[in-house]
CSV table of C-alpha atoms in Angstrom, one decimal:
chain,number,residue,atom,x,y,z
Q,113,UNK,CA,-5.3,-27.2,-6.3
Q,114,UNK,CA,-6.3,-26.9,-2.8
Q,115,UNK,CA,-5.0,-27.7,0.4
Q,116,UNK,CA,-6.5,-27.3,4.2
Q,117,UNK,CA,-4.5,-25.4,6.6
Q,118,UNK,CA,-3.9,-28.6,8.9
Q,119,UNK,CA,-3.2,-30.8,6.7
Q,120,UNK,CA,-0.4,-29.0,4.2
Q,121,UNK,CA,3.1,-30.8,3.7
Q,122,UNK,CA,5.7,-30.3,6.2
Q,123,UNK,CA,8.6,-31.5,4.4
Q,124,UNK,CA,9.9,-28.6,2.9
Q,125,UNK,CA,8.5,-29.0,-0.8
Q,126,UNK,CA,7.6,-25.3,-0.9
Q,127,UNK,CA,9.6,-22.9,-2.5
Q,128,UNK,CA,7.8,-20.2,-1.0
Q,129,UNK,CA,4.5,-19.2,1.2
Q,130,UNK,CA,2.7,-16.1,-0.2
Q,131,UNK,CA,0.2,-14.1,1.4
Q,132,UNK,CA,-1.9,-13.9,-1.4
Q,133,UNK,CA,-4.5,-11.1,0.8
Q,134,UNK,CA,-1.6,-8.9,1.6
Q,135,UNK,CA,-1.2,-5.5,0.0
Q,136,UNK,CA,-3.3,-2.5,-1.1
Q,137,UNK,CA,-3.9,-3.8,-4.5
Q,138,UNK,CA,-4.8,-7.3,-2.6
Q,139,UNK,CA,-5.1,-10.7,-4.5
Q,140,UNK,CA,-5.4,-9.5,-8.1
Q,141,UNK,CA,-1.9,-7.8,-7.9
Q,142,UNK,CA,0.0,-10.9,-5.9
Q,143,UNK,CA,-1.6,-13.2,-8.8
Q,144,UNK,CA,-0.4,-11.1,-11.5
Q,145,UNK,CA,2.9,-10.7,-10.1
Q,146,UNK,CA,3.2,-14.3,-9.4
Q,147,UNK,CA,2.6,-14.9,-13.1
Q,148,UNK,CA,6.0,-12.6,-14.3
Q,149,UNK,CA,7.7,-14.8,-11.8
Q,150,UNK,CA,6.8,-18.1,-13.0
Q,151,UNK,CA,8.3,-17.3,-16.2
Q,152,UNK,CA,11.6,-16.7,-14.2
Q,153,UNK,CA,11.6,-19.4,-11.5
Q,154,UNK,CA,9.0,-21.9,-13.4
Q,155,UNK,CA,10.8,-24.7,-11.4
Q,156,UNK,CA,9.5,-23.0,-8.2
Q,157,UNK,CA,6.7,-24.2,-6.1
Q,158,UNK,CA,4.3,-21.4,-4.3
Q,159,UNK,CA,2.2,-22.5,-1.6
Q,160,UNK,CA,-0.1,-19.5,-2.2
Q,161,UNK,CA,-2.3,-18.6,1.0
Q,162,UNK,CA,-5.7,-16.8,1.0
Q,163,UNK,CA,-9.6,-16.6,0.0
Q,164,UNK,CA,-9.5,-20.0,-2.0
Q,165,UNK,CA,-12.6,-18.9,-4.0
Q,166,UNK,CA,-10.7,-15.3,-5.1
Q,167,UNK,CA,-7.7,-16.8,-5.6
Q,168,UNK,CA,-9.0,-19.8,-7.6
Q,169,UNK,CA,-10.7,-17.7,-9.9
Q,170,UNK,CA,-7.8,-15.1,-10.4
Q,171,UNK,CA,-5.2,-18.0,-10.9
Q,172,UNK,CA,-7.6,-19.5,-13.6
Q,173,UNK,CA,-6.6,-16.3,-15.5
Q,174,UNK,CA,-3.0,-16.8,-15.1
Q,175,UNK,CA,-2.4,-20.5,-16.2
Q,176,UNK,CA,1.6,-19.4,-15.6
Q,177,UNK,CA,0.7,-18.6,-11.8
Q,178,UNK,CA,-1.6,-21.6,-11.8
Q,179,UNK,CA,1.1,-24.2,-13.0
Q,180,UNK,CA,3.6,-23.2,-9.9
Q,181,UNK,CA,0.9,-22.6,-7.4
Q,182,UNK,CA,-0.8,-24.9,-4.5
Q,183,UNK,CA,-3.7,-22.7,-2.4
Q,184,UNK,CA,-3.8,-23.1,1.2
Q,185,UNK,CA,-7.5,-22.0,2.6
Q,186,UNK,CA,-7.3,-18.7,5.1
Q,187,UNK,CA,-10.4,-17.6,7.0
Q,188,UNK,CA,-9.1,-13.8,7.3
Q,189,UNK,CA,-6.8,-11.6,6.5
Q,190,UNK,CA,-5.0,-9.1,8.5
Q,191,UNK,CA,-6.1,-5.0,7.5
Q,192,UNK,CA,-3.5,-2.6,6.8
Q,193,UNK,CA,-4.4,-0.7,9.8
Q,194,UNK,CA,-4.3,-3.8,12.3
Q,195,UNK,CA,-2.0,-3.2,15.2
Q,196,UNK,CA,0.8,-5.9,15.6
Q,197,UNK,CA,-1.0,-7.3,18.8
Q,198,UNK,CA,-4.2,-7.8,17.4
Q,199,UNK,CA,-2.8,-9.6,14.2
Q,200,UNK,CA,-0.9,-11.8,16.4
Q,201,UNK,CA,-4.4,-13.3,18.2
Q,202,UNK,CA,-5.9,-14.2,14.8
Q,203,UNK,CA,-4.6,-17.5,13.8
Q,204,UNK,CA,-6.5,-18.3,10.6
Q,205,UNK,CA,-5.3,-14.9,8.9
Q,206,UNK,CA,-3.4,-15.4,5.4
Q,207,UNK,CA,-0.2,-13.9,6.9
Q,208,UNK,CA,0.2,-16.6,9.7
Q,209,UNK,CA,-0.4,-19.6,7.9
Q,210,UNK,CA,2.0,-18.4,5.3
Q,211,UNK,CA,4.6,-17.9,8.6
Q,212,UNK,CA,3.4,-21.7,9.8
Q,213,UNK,CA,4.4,-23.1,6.7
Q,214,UNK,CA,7.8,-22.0,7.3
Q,215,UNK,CA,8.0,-22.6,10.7
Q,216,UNK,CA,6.7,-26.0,10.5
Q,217,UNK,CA,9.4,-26.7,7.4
Q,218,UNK,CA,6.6,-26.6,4.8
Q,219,UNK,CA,8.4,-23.9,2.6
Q,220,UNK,CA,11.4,-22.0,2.9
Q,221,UNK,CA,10.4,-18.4,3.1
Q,222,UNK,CA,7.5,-16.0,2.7
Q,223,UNK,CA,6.7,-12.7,1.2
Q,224,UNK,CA,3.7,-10.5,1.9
Q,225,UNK,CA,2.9,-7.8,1.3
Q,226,UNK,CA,0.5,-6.8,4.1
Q,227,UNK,CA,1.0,-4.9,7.5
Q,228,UNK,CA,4.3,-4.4,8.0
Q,229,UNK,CA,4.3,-4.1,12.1
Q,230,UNK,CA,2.0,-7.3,12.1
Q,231,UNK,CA,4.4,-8.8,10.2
Q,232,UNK,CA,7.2,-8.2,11.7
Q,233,UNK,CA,5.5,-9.5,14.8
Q,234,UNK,CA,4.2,-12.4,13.1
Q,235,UNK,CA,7.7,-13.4,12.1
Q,236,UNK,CA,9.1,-12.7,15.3
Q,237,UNK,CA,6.7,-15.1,17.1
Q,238,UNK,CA,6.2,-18.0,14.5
Q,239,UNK,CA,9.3,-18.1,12.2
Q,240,UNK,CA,11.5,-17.2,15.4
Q,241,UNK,CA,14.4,-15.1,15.6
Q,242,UNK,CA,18.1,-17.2,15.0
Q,243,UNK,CA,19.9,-18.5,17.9
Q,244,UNK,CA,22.4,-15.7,18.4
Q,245,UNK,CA,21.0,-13.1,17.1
Q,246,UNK,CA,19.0,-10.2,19.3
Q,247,UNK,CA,17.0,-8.2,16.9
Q,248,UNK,CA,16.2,-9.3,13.3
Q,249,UNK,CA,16.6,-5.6,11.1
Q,250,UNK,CA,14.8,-4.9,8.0
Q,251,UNK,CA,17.3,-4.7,4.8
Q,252,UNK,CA,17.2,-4.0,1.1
Q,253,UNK,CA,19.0,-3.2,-2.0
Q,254,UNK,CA,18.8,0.9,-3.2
Q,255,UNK,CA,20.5,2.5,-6.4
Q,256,UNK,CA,24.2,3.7,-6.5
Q,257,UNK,CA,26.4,5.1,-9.4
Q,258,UNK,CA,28.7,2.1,-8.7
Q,259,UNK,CA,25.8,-0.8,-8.6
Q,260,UNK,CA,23.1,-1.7,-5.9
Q,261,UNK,CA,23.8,-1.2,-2.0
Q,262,UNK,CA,22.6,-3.3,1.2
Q,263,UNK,CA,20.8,-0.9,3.4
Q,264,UNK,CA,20.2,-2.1,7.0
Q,265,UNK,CA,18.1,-1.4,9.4
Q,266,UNK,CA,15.3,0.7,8.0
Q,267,UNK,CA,12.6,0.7,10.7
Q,268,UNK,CA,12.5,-2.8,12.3
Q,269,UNK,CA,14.6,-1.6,15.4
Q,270,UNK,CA,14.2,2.5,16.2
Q,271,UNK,CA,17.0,2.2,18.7
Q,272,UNK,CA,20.3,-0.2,18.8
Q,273,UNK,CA,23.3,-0.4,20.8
Q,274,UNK,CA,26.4,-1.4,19.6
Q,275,UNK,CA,26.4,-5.3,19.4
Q,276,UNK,CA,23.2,-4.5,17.0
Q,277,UNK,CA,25.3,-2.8,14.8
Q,278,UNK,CA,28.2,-5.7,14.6
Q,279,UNK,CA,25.0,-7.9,14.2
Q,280,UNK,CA,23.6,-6.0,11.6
Q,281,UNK,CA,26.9,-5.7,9.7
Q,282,UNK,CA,27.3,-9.6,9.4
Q,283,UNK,CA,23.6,-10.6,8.6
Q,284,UNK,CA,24.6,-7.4,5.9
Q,285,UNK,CA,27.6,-9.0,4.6
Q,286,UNK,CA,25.7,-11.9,3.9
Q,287,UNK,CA,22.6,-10.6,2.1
Q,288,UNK,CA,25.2,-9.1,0.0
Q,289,UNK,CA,26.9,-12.3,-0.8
Q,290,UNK,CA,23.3,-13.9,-1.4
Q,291,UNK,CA,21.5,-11.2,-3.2
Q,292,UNK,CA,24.2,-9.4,-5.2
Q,293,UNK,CA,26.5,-12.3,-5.3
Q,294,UNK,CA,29.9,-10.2,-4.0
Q,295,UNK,CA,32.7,-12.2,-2.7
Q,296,UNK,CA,33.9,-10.2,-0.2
Q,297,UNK,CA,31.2,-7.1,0.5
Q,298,UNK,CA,32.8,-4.5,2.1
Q,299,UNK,CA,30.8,-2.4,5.0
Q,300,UNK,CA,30.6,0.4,6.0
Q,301,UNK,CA,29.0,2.5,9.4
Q,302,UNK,CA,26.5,5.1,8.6
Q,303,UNK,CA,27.8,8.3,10.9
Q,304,UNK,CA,27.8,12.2,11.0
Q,305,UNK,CA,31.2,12.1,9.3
Q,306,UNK,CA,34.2,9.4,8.2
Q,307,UNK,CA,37.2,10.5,10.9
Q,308,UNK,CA,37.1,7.8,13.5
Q,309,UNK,CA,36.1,10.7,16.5
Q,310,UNK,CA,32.8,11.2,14.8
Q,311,UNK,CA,29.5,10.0,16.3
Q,312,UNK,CA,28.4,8.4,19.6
Q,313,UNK,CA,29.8,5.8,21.9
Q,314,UNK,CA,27.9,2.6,20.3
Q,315,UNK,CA,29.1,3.9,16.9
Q,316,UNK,CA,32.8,4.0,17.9
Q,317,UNK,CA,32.3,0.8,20.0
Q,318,UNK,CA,30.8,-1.4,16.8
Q,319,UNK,CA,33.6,0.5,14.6
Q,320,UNK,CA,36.2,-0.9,17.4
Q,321,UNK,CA,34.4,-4.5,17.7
Q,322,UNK,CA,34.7,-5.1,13.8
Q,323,UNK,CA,38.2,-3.7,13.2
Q,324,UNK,CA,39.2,-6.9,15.3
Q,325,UNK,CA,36.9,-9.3,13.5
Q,326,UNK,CA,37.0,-11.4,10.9
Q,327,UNK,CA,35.5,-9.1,9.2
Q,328,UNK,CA,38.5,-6.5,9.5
Q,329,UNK,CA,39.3,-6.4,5.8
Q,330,UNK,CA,35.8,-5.7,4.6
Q,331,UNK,CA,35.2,-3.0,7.1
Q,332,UNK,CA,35.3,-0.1,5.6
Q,333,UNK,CA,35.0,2.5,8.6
Q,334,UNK,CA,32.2,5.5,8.8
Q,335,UNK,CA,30.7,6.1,5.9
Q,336,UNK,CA,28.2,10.2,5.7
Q,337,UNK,CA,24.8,10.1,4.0
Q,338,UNK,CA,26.4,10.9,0.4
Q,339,UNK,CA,28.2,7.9,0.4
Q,340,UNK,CA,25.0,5.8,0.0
Q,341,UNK,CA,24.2,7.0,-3.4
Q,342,UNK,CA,28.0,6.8,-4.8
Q,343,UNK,CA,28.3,3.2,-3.4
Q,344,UNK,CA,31.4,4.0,-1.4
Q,345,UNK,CA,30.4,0.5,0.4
Q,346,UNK,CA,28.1,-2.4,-0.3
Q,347,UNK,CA,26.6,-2.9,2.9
Q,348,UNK,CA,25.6,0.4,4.9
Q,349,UNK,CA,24.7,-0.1,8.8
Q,350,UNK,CA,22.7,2.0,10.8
Q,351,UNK,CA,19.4,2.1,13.3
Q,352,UNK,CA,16.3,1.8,12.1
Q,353,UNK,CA,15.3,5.3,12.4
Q,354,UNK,CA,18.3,6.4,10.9
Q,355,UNK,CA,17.9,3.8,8.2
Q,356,UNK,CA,13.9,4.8,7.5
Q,357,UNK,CA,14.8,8.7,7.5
Q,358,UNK,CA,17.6,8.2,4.8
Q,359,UNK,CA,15.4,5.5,2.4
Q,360,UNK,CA,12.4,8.0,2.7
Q,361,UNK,CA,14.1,11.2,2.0
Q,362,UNK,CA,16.2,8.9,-0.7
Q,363,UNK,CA,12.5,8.1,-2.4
Q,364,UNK,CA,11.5,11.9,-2.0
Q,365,UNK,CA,14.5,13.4,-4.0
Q,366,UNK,CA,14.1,10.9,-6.7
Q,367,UNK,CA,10.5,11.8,-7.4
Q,368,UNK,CA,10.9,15.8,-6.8
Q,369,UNK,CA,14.0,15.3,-9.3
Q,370,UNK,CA,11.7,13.4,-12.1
Q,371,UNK,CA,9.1,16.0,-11.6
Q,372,UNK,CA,11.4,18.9,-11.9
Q,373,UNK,CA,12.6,17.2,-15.3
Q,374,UNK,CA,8.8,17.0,-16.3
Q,375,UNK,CA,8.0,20.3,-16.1
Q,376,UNK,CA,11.9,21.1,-17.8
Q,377,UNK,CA,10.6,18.7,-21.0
Q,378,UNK,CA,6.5,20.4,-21.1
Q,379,UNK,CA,7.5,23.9,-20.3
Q,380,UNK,CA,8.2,24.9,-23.5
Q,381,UNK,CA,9.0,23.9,-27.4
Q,382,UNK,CA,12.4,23.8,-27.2
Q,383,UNK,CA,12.1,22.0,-23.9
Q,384,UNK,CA,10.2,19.5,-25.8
Q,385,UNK,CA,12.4,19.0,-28.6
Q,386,UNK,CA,15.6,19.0,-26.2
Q,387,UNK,CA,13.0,16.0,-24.5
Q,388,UNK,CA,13.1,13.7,-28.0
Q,389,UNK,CA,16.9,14.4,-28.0
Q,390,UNK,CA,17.4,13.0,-25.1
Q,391,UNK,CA,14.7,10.4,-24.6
Q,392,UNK,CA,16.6,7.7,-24.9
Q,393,UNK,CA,18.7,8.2,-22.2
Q,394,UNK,CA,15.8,9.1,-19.9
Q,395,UNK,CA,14.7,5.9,-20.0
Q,396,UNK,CA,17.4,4.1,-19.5
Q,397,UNK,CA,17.7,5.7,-16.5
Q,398,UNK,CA,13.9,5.4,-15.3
Q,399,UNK,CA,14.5,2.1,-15.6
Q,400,UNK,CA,17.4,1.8,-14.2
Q,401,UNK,CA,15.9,3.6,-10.8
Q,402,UNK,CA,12.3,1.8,-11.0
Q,403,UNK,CA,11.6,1.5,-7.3
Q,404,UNK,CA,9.7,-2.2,-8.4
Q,405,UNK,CA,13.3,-2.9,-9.3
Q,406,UNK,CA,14.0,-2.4,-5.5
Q,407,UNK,CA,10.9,-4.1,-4.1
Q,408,UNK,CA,11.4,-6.3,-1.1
Q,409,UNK,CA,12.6,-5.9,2.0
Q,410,UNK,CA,14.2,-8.9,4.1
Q,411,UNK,CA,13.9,-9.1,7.8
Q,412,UNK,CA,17.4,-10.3,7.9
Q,413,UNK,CA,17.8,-12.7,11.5
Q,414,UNK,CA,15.1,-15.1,11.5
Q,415,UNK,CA,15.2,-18.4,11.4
Q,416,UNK,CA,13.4,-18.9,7.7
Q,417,UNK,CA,13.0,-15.8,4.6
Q,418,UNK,CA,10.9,-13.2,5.5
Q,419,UNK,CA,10.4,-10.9,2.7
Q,420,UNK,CA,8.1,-7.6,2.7
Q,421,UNK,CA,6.7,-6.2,-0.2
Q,422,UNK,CA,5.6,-3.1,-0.3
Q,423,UNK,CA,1.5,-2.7,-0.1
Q,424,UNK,CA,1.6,-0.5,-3.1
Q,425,UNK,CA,3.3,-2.0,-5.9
Q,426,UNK,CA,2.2,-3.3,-9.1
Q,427,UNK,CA,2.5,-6.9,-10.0
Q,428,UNK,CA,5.9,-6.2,-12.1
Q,429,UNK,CA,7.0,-4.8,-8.3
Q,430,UNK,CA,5.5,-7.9,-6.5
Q,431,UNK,CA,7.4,-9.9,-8.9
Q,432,UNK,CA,10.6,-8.3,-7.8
Q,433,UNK,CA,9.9,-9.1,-4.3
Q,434,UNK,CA,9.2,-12.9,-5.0
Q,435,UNK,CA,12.9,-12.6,-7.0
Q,436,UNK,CA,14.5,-11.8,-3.8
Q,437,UNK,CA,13.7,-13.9,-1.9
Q,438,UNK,CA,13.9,-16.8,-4.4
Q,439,UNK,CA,17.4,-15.6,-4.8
Q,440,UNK,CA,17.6,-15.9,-0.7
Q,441,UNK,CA,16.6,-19.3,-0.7
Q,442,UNK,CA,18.9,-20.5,-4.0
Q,443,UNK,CA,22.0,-19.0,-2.3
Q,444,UNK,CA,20.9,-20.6,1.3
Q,445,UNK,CA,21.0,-16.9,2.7
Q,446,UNK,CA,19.7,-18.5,6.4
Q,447,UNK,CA,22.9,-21.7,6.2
Q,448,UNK,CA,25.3,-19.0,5.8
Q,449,UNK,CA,24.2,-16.4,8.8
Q,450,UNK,CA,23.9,-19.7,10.7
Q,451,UNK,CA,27.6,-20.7,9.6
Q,452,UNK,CA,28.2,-17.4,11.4
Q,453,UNK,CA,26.8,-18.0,14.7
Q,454,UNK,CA,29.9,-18.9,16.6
Q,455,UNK,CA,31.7,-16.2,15.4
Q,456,UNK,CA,29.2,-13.7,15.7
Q,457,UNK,CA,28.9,-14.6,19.5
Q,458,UNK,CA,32.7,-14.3,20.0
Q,459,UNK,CA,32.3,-10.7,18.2
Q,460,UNK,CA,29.3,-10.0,20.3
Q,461,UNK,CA,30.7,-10.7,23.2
Q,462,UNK,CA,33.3,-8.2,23.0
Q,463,UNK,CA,33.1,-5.7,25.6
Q,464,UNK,CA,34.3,-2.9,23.7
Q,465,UNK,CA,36.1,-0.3,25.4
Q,466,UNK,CA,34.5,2.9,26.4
Q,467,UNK,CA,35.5,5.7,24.5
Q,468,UNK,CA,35.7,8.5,27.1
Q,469,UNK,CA,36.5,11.7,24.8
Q,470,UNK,CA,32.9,13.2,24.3
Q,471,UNK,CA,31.3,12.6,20.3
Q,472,UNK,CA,32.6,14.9,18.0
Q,473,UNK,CA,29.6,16.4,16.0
Q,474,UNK,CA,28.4,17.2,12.8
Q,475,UNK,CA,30.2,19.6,10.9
């Protein structure tokens, strides 16, 4: 089934808008991964947006994809390589009529994953950023020994002050609530150490602004790098280059540390014995730290779900991505940060008071 890209519904009977051109692995992998989630949301309707041709014939491959999907015609698509400015002057791309839909109340979120400036952009401009809030930030879930953490911002915003941070640590607390389904999420500041001297001036002025909210007994105070991976907090707050430095070198330890175990198992016979041993348990943990199993990033702020897949997963990784933000929409992730609003603006603002002792560094 087909639609034209003025004439779609604008009552809100989409689930979701996909970009179905977005991505490395383009059409054939969004298809795919659109078929493994039908068999988890089959109640779900996917306005599916792209090459009508491709994506007719791919879909007639994957009757589970077909039976949840509506296409929406797109004369382009926007490259990998596009700069954010040039995507945002081509109207008929398969990212901006996915955006439009939301925008004009035709679904209730998107996921792409294309161009992840251009998106960012796109959203930015079409879906619109909440009333309230200054800068939407990029979060998503990453492995702990105690459970999954919210990590925010990784790369939407390079630099923040400190009402970025308190916003950031409520549109945090809620993803958590939506997403991992946690009461009361506690938070925590990423910083150069945990005593309340440490850091710079917008770290200690956020740290004051939300040990006076509402938000007091969930604030957990500065949390160091290790603390991400043994899930002292839920939420973890920090810029965006911050963020995208520690989810990068996160990703890099985790494949030098499965290669290191490779060579351990193939190196010798007794290495490959000791692997049958303890094979089981291997897996269970490969598993358990899939990065498809961590596949979608939210830009957390906007007025509609904005979720970015990563251009090179597989379809069981794109699926993971649709999950998210089906699980944004279910739990009404956008309500509950506008619930927020008035509150947020009293913490906001704040005017914190300057700390005049001079940041403490690093040890």
């Amino acid at each position: 089934m087909s639609e034209t890209g003025s004439s779609f519904s604008e009552t809100g009977s989409y689930t979701l808008a996909i970009d179905g051109m977005g991505g490395d692995g383009g059409p054939e992998v969004v298809v795919a991964g659109l078929a493994i989630a039908a068999d988890r949301h089959p109640s779900a309707r996917i306005l599916l947006v792209g090459d009508e041709a491709k994506l007719s014939g791919l879909l007639s491959r994957h009757p589970r994809a077909a039976d949840i999907c509506t296409i929406l015609p797109a004369g382009s698509a926007i490259p990998m390589d596009m700069k954010p400015t040039a995507a945002l002057r081509v109207r008929d791309s398969s990212m901006r009529l996915a955006m439009d839909a939301v925008a004009k109340g035709a679904a209730q979120g998107v996921v792409s994953a294309g161009n992840s400036g251009a998106m960012l952009a796109l959203a930015k401009i079409v879906v619109k950023t909440l009333p309230g809030i200054s800068r939407p930030a990029m979060a998503a879930l990453s492995p702990t020994t105690r459970g999954d953490v919210v990590m925010l911002d990784l790369g939407a915003n390079v630099s923040c002050d400190w009402r970025n941070l308190v916003e950031f640590a409520i549109m945090g607390e809620a993803f958590a609530k939506a997403v991992l389904g946690l009461p009361a999420p506690t938070i925590g500041l990423l910083n150069v150490g945990s005593e309340e001297l440490k850091g710079d001036e917008r770290l200690r002025q956020a740290a004051e602004v939300l040990r006076g909210s509402a938000l007091a007994r969930q604030f957990h105070g500065f949390v160091e790098g290790h603390d991400i991976t043994a899930g002292t907090t839920d939420v973890v707050v920090t810029d965006g280059f911050t963020g995208n430095v520690a989810l990068k070198t996160g990703e890099g330890a985790l494949k030098m540390a499965f290669t290191l175990l490779r060579q351990v198992f193939t190196s010798s016979l007794l290495g490959r014995i000791g692997y049958l041993l303890v094979r089981p348990g291997l897996e269970r943990m490969k598993e358990w730290l899939d990065p498809r199993r961590y596949n979608g990033a939210v830009f957390v702020g906007l007025n509609g779900v904005v979720v970015k897949s990563h251009g090179g997963t597989d379809a069981e990784g794109f699926a993971a991505a649709v999950d998210v933000a089906m699980d944004m929409v279910t739990h009404r992730f956008t309500d509950g940060i506008r619930d927020r609003l008035a509150h947020m603006e009293k913490l906001t603002s704040v005017k914190a008071v300057p700390d005049q002792q001079q940041a403490v560094p690093a040890s």
